[in-house]
Amino acid sequence: MTAAHVHHPDLTRNQSLVYDVLNGSDAPLSAYSILDALRGEGFRAPLQVYRALEKLRAYGLVHRLESLNAFVACSHPDCAGHETAGFAICEKCGKVSEFAEERIAAPIRDWAKREGFVLAGSMIELRGLCRDCREG
Amino acid sequence: MTAAHVHHPDLTRNQSLVYDVLNGSDAPLSAYSILDALRGEGFRAPLQVYRALEKLRAYGLVHRLESLNAFVACSHPDCAGHETAGFAICEKCGKVSEFAEERIAAPIRDWAKREGFVLAGSMIELRGLCRDCREG
DNA sequence: TCGGGATGTGTTATGACATAACATAACGAA
DNA sequence: TTCGTTATGTTATGTCATAACACATCCCGA
């Protein structure tokens, strides 16, 4: 486990197993990939994964990448507060870097305020090439 | 048809039918909803819709909402240039408003530049309540 | 005008992602 | 202990998207 997170104290066995698989992965994983990774631990059905993911997302330990239908462990401590996380997805190596920049979040909140839109959450996903892959 | 777009001159019949369905809808539509709307025009299979959508997206006439697995007609004239469009999705009424604000796009480009990330495209989707629904 | 590549279309089958519904078990507080 | 809440296991189903192949159409250049 990296230094990014101490486990939420009340994770169940399934939640903990799913979190550890995501946290040990370089790249986002689909729910079915997680399922396959946990067959040895007794997982049999997609719902076992989806239910754990649902809780982990509520705890802020895991994010869903909408454009990939995949999931990543949060790379920020205490991420639950970050309503406006963003992700840069490398189309070559598949790695994702997460960011939470006030310079990006603020103008979005401002737009919402001007429009009278009550912001409940936001999703920002960038496609492109990461620094390591740009010279490839 | 609203004033937002004049049809791309070279739309085929299928592309035109799919575009018109989206353009006539208040809210985003799934590919299968579009298919059902076009059965009367002879559509039988999902691929007929997906192939039209693929072209329409390439022309900038249609956008995909990743968080909904659904599609909307572009609401900006000459949208092909707006690589960094964003969408505010009302969770009550389902309506979507599209925006393309330099104040939002610029800090994202800046972040990418600082990180050495070669930006190929971006997805920005906001969840919340629109002005009309916030008082409901 | 005759090809021949590029693009569009129709159809069947399949793959990938996600949830409904129901039963059982574990847990924690009154 | 008892009861509500939360977690779990399982089967079946629903939703979204694409592969593979055959045929048609269009345009352009020899």
Short mmCIF file of C-alpha atoms (C1' of nucleotides) in Angstrom, two decimals:
data_model
loop_
_atom_site.label_atom_id
_atom_site.label_comp_id
_atom_site.label_asym_id
_atom_site.label_seq_id
_atom_site.Cartn_x
_atom_site.Cartn_y
_atom_site.Cartn_z
CA MET A 1 0.00 0.00 0.00
CA THR A 2 1.24 3.44 -0.82
CA ALA A 3 1.41 6.23 1.68
CA ALA A 4 -1.58 7.97 0.20
CA HIS A 5 -4.25 6.41 2.38
CA VAL A 6 -4.70 4.70 5.64
CA HIS A 7 -7.63 2.37 5.25
CA HIS A 8 -10.94 3.68 6.37
CA PRO A 9 -11.25 1.89 9.72
CA ASP A 10 -14.61 0.30 8.99
CA LEU A 11 -13.95 -1.35 5.65
CA THR A 12 -15.47 -4.78 5.37
CA ARG A 13 -13.54 -7.71 3.96
CA ASN A 14 -14.96 -7.27 0.46
CA GLN A 15 -14.43 -3.53 0.48
CA SER A 16 -10.88 -3.96 1.65
CA LEU A 17 -10.09 -6.57 -0.98
CA VAL A 18 -11.48 -4.38 -3.77
CA TYR A 19 -9.63 -1.35 -2.50
CA ASP A 20 -6.35 -3.22 -2.34
CA VAL A 21 -6.69 -4.44 -5.91
CA LEU A 22 -7.29 -0.91 -7.15
CA ASN A 23 -4.56 0.55 -5.02
CA GLY A 24 -2.09 -2.00 -6.34
CA SER A 25 -2.83 -1.24 -9.96
CA ASP A 26 -0.95 1.16 -12.19
CA ALA A 27 -3.97 1.84 -14.35
CA PRO A 28 -7.75 2.00 -13.92
CA LEU A 29 -9.58 -1.31 -13.68
CA SER A 30 -13.05 -2.28 -14.79
CA ALA A 31 -15.36 -3.88 -12.27
CA TYR A 32 -15.05 -7.17 -14.14
CA SER A 33 -11.26 -7.04 -14.02
CA ILE A 34 -11.47 -6.56 -10.28
CA LEU A 35 -13.84 -9.51 -10.12
CA ASP A 36 -11.36 -11.69 -11.97
CA ALA A 37 -8.56 -10.55 -9.69
CA LEU A 38 -10.57 -11.63 -6.66
CA ARG A 39 -11.89 -15.01 -7.80
CA GLY A 40 -9.18 -16.58 -5.70
CA GLU A 41 -10.64 -14.80 -2.68
CA GLY A 42 -14.04 -16.29 -3.34
CA PHE A 43 -15.65 -13.60 -5.46
CA ARG A 44 -18.19 -15.05 -7.88
CA ALA A 45 -20.47 -12.27 -9.10
CA PRO A 46 -20.20 -8.67 -10.36
CA LEU A 47 -22.42 -7.38 -7.60
CA GLN A 48 -19.87 -8.24 -4.98
CA VAL A 49 -17.53 -5.82 -6.70
CA TYR A 50 -20.07 -3.14 -7.50
CA ARG A 51 -21.37 -3.07 -3.95
CA ALA A 52 -17.90 -2.63 -2.53
CA LEU A 53 -17.12 0.06 -5.09
CA GLU A 54 -20.26 1.94 -4.18
CA LYS A 55 -19.18 2.21 -0.56
CA LEU A 56 -15.57 2.99 -1.38
CA ARG A 57 -16.70 5.81 -3.63
CA ALA A 58 -18.93 7.17 -0.90
CA TYR A 59 -15.94 7.13 1.46
CA GLY A 60 -13.88 9.00 -1.14
CA LEU A 61 -11.35 6.18 -1.43
CA VAL A 62 -12.18 5.31 -5.02
CA HIS A 63 -13.18 7.27 -8.10
CA ARG A 64 -14.98 6.22 -11.21
CA LEU A 65 -13.61 7.28 -14.58
CA GLU A 66 -16.74 7.87 -16.61
CA SER A 67 -15.01 7.95 -19.94
CA LEU A 68 -13.43 4.53 -19.37
CA ASN A 69 -16.10 2.76 -17.33
CA ALA A 70 -13.33 2.01 -14.90
CA PHE A 71 -12.22 2.73 -11.36
CA VAL A 72 -9.11 4.02 -9.59
CA ALA A 73 -8.02 4.33 -5.99
CA CYS A 74 -7.90 7.93 -4.90
CA SER A 75 -4.38 9.26 -4.78
CA HIS A 76 -5.07 12.02 -2.31
CA PRO A 77 -5.34 11.68 1.42
CA ASP A 78 -8.77 12.61 2.73
CA CYS A 79 -10.23 12.86 -0.73
CA ALA A 80 -13.84 12.87 0.40
CA GLY A 81 -13.69 16.63 0.54
CA HIS A 82 -12.55 17.06 -3.02
CA GLU A 83 -15.73 17.62 -4.93
CA THR A 84 -13.90 18.65 -8.05
CA ALA A 85 -11.21 16.13 -8.73
CA GLY A 86 -9.88 15.77 -12.21
CA PHE A 87 -8.04 13.03 -14.05
CA ALA A 88 -5.54 13.04 -16.87
CA ILE A 89 -5.66 9.75 -18.72
CA CYS A 90 -2.73 8.74 -20.90
CA GLU A 91 -4.00 7.09 -24.06
CA LYS A 92 -0.73 5.27 -24.58
CA CYS A 93 0.26 3.76 -21.24
CA GLY A 94 -3.13 3.93 -19.58
CA LYS A 95 -1.89 5.61 -16.43
CA VAL A 96 -4.01 8.23 -14.76
CA SER A 97 -2.95 11.18 -12.71
CA GLU A 98 -5.41 12.79 -10.42
CA PHE A 99 -5.43 16.48 -9.70
CA ALA A 100 -7.44 18.80 -7.49
CA GLU A 101 -6.53 22.33 -8.45
CA GLU A 102 -8.32 25.32 -7.09
CA ARG A 103 -7.40 27.18 -10.27
CA ILE A 104 -9.53 24.71 -12.20
CA ALA A 105 -12.32 24.21 -9.69
CA ALA A 106 -12.93 27.88 -8.96
CA PRO A 107 -14.00 29.00 -12.45
CA ILE A 108 -16.37 26.04 -12.62
CA ARG A 109 -18.00 27.03 -9.34
CA ASP A 110 -18.18 30.59 -10.65
CA TRP A 111 -19.91 29.50 -13.82
CA ALA A 112 -22.42 27.47 -11.83
CA LYS A 113 -23.13 30.41 -9.55
CA ARG A 114 -23.68 32.76 -12.48
CA GLU A 115 -26.03 30.28 -14.12
CA GLY A 116 -27.95 29.51 -10.97
CA PHE A 117 -26.86 25.88 -11.20
CA VAL A 118 -26.60 24.13 -7.81
CA LEU A 119 -23.44 22.12 -8.16
CA ALA A 120 -23.55 18.66 -6.62
CA GLY A 121 -20.41 17.29 -8.22
CA SER A 122 -18.19 17.59 -11.19
CA MET A 123 -16.23 15.28 -13.42
CA ILE A 124 -13.17 16.35 -15.35
CA GLU A 125 -11.31 13.83 -17.47
CA LEU A 126 -8.52 14.72 -19.86
CA ARG A 127 -7.35 12.53 -22.71
CA GLY A 128 -3.85 12.76 -24.06
CA LEU A 129 -0.27 11.67 -23.60
CA CYS A 130 1.54 11.77 -20.31
CA ARG A 131 5.02 13.21 -20.00
CA ASP A 132 6.64 9.78 -20.12
CA CYS A 133 4.83 8.83 -23.32
CA ARG A 134 4.94 12.07 -25.26
CA GLU A 135 8.37 11.33 -26.60
CA GLY A 136 7.46 7.80 -27.71
CA MET B 1 -35.08 22.70 -35.75
CA THR B 2 -33.65 25.46 -33.63
CA ALA B 3 -31.48 28.19 -35.00
CA ALA B 4 -28.36 26.68 -33.53
CA HIS B 5 -27.24 24.67 -36.53
CA VAL B 6 -27.67 24.50 -40.22
CA HIS B 7 -27.26 20.89 -41.19
CA HIS B 8 -23.87 19.84 -42.33
CA PRO B 9 -24.44 19.74 -46.09
CA ASP B 10 -23.28 16.17 -46.58
CA LEU B 11 -25.31 14.36 -43.97
CA THR B 12 -26.65 11.06 -45.18
CA ARG B 13 -30.23 10.06 -44.56
CA ASN B 14 -29.39 8.05 -41.44
CA GLN B 15 -27.16 10.75 -40.06
CA SER B 16 -29.80 13.37 -40.67
CA LEU B 17 -32.52 11.32 -39.02
CA VAL B 18 -30.40 10.70 -35.94
CA TYR B 19 -29.41 14.34 -35.71
CA ASP B 20 -33.01 15.49 -35.96
CA VAL B 21 -34.10 13.18 -33.17
CA LEU B 22 -31.40 14.52 -30.89
CA ASN B 23 -32.00 18.10 -31.86
CA GLY B 24 -35.70 17.75 -31.14
CA SER B 25 -35.14 16.35 -27.67
CA ASP B 26 -35.09 18.35 -24.45
CA ALA B 27 -32.79 15.90 -22.75
CA PRO B 28 -29.97 13.55 -23.71
CA LEU B 29 -30.95 10.31 -25.41
CA SER B 30 -29.34 6.90 -25.33
CA ALA B 31 -28.47 5.25 -28.61
CA TYR B 32 -31.23 2.72 -28.01
CA SER B 33 -33.80 5.45 -27.42
CA ILE B 34 -32.81 6.97 -30.73
CA LEU B 35 -33.16 3.57 -32.32
CA ASP B 36 -36.69 3.22 -30.96
CA ALA B 37 -37.56 6.70 -32.18
CA LEU B 38 -36.47 5.72 -35.68
CA ARG B 39 -38.06 2.30 -36.05
CA GLY B 40 -40.79 3.95 -38.06
CA GLU B 41 -38.12 5.15 -40.48
CA GLY B 42 -36.85 1.66 -40.96
CA PHE B 43 -34.11 1.46 -38.34
CA ARG B 44 -33.66 -2.08 -37.07
CA ALA B 45 -30.27 -2.35 -35.36
CA PRO B 46 -28.13 -0.40 -32.87
CA LEU B 47 -25.27 -0.10 -35.33
CA GLN B 48 -27.33 2.07 -37.61
CA VAL B 49 -27.53 4.56 -34.78
CA TYR B 50 -23.97 4.19 -33.54
CA ARG B 51 -22.53 4.66 -37.00
CA ALA B 52 -24.49 7.83 -37.55
CA LEU B 53 -23.52 9.11 -34.11
CA GLU B 54 -19.86 8.46 -34.82
CA LYS B 55 -19.96 10.70 -37.88
CA LEU B 56 -22.06 13.36 -36.23
CA ARG B 57 -19.60 13.53 -33.35
CA ALA B 58 -16.72 13.85 -35.77
CA TYR B 59 -18.54 16.75 -37.44
CA GLY B 60 -19.02 18.38 -34.03
CA LEU B 61 -22.80 18.24 -34.32
CA VAL B 62 -23.31 15.82 -31.48
CA HIS B 63 -21.66 15.24 -28.12
CA ARG B 64 -21.57 12.20 -25.92
CA LEU B 65 -22.26 12.57 -22.21
CA GLU B 66 -19.95 10.03 -20.66
CA SER B 67 -21.58 10.05 -17.26
CA LEU B 68 -24.98 9.22 -18.76
CA ASN B 69 -24.03 7.03 -21.70
CA ALA B 70 -26.17 9.35 -23.76
CA PHE B 71 -25.96 11.87 -26.56
CA VAL B 72 -27.00 15.46 -27.19
CA ALA B 73 -27.06 17.73 -30.21
CA CYS B 74 -24.48 20.47 -29.93
CA SER B 75 -26.07 23.72 -28.91
CA HIS B 76 -23.38 26.00 -30.29
CA PRO B 77 -23.14 27.10 -33.87
CA ASP B 78 -19.98 25.89 -35.53
CA CYS B 79 -19.13 23.68 -32.61
CA ALA B 80 -16.39 21.74 -34.35
CA GLY B 81 -13.78 24.05 -32.86
CA HIS B 82 -14.84 23.68 -29.25
CA GLU B 83 -12.58 20.92 -28.06
CA THR B 84 -13.21 21.81 -24.46
CA ALA B 85 -16.96 21.94 -24.13
CA GLY B 86 -18.59 21.27 -20.79
CA PHE B 87 -22.05 20.18 -19.74
CA ALA B 88 -24.21 20.90 -16.73
CA ILE B 89 -26.68 18.09 -16.19
CA CYS B 90 -29.76 18.68 -14.07
CA GLU B 91 -30.45 15.64 -11.94
CA LYS B 92 -34.10 16.56 -11.56
CA CYS B 93 -35.38 17.48 -15.00
CA GLY B 94 -32.62 15.87 -17.04
CA LYS B 95 -31.91 18.91 -19.13
CA VAL B 96 -28.36 19.70 -20.09
CA SER B 97 -26.75 23.03 -20.77
CA GLU B 98 -23.58 23.17 -22.74
CA PHE B 99 -20.89 25.74 -22.11
CA ALA B 100 -17.56 26.61 -23.67
CA GLU B 101 -15.87 29.10 -21.42
CA GLU B 102 -12.34 30.21 -21.89
CA ARG B 103 -12.18 30.91 -18.17
CA ILE B 104 -12.67 27.20 -17.57
CA ALA B 105 -10.67 25.82 -20.48
CA ALA B 106 -7.58 27.98 -19.97
CA PRO B 107 -6.56 26.74 -16.51
CA ILE B 108 -6.96 23.17 -17.73
CA ARG B 109 -4.64 23.80 -20.66
CA ASP B 110 -2.24 25.48 -18.23
CA TRP B 111 -2.25 22.48 -15.92
CA ALA B 112 -1.56 20.16 -18.84
CA LYS B 113 1.30 22.32 -20.01
CA ARG B 114 2.86 22.43 -16.53
CA GLU B 115 2.59 18.66 -16.21
CA GLY B 116 3.90 17.94 -19.68
CA PHE B 117 0.60 16.30 -20.60
CA VAL B 118 -0.25 16.56 -24.30
CA LEU B 119 -3.94 17.36 -24.25
CA ALA B 120 -5.99 15.61 -26.93
CA GLY B 121 -9.45 16.31 -25.54
CA SER B 122 -11.34 16.90 -22.37
CA MET B 123 -14.58 15.96 -20.75
CA ILE B 124 -16.27 18.24 -18.23
CA GLU B 125 -19.63 17.21 -16.81
CA LEU B 126 -21.35 18.86 -13.87
CA ARG B 127 -24.11 17.28 -11.80
CA GLY B 128 -26.64 19.34 -9.94
CA LEU B 129 -29.88 21.26 -10.16
CA CYS B 130 -30.63 23.75 -12.88
CA ARG B 131 -32.05 27.17 -12.10
CA ASP B 132 -35.59 26.08 -12.92
CA CYS B 133 -35.42 23.07 -10.61
CA ARG B 134 -33.51 24.51 -7.65
CA GLU B 135 -36.66 25.94 -6.12
CA GLY B 136 -38.64 22.72 -6.58
"C1'" DT C 1 -17.54 4.30 -69.81
"C1'" DC C 2 -15.59 1.23 -67.21
"C1'" DG C 3 -13.40 0.04 -63.27
"C1'" DG C 4 -12.05 0.42 -58.34
"C1'" DG C 5 -11.41 2.51 -53.93
"C1'" DA C 6 -13.87 4.84 -50.29
"C1'" DT C 7 -17.84 5.27 -47.76
"C1'" DG C 8 -22.43 4.03 -46.23
"C1'" DT C 9 -25.79 0.46 -45.14
"C1'" DG C 10 -28.17 -3.89 -43.39
"C1'" DT C 11 -28.01 -7.90 -40.50
"C1'" DT C 12 -26.66 -11.34 -37.06
"C1'" DA C 13 -24.19 -12.36 -33.31
"C1'" DT C 14 -21.54 -11.29 -29.42
"C1'" DG C 15 -19.09 -8.71 -25.90
"C1'" DA C 16 -18.81 -5.44 -21.96
"C1'" DC C 17 -20.85 -2.93 -18.24
"C1'" DA C 18 -24.39 -2.63 -14.61
"C1'" DT C 19 -28.46 -3.61 -11.70
"C1'" DA C 20 -33.05 -5.98 -10.03
"C1'" DA C 21 -34.83 -9.13 -6.91
"C1'" DC C 22 -34.70 -12.20 -3.34
"C1'" DA C 23 -32.67 -14.91 0.38
"C1'" DT C 24 -29.44 -15.27 4.19
"C1'" DA C 25 -26.10 -13.71 7.54
"C1'" DA C 26 -23.67 -10.47 10.62
"C1'" DC C 27 -23.73 -6.62 13.47
"C1'" DG C 28 -25.00 -3.14 16.91
"C1'" DA C 29 -27.85 -0.59 19.83
"C1'" DA C 30 -32.19 -0.41 22.87
"C1'" DT D 1 -32.57 -10.85 23.41
"C1'" DT D 2 -34.74 -8.62 19.82
"C1'" DC D 3 -35.06 -5.83 16.02
"C1'" DG D 4 -33.56 -2.71 12.56
"C1'" DT D 5 -29.62 -1.82 9.63
"C1'" DT D 6 -26.02 -3.14 6.83
"C1'" DA D 7 -23.43 -6.60 4.30
"C1'" DT D 8 -23.37 -10.75 1.55
"C1'" DG D 9 -24.39 -14.53 -1.92
"C1'" DT D 10 -26.72 -15.94 -6.05
"C1'" DT D 11 -29.45 -16.00 -10.27
"C1'" DA D 12 -31.29 -13.62 -13.76
"C1'" DT D 13 -31.82 -9.73 -16.48
"C1'" DG D 14 -31.17 -5.18 -18.41
"C1'" DT D 15 -28.40 -1.70 -20.85
"C1'" DC D 16 -24.70 -0.08 -23.73
"C1'" DA D 17 -21.51 -1.00 -27.57
"C1'" DT D 18 -18.94 -3.41 -31.24
"C1'" DA D 19 -17.17 -7.44 -34.39
"C1'" DA D 20 -17.67 -9.53 -38.69
"C1'" DC D 21 -19.44 -10.05 -43.09
"C1'" DA D 22 -22.18 -8.97 -47.23
"C1'" DC D 23 -24.02 -5.70 -50.29
"C1'" DA D 24 -24.92 -1.08 -52.24
"C1'" DT D 25 -23.69 3.47 -53.64
"C1'" DC D 26 -20.92 7.22 -55.00
"C1'" DC D 27 -17.28 9.60 -57.10
"C1'" DC D 28 -13.25 10.04 -59.61
"C1'" DG D 29 -9.69 9.00 -62.77
"C1'" DA D 30 -7.86 6.13 -66.68
#
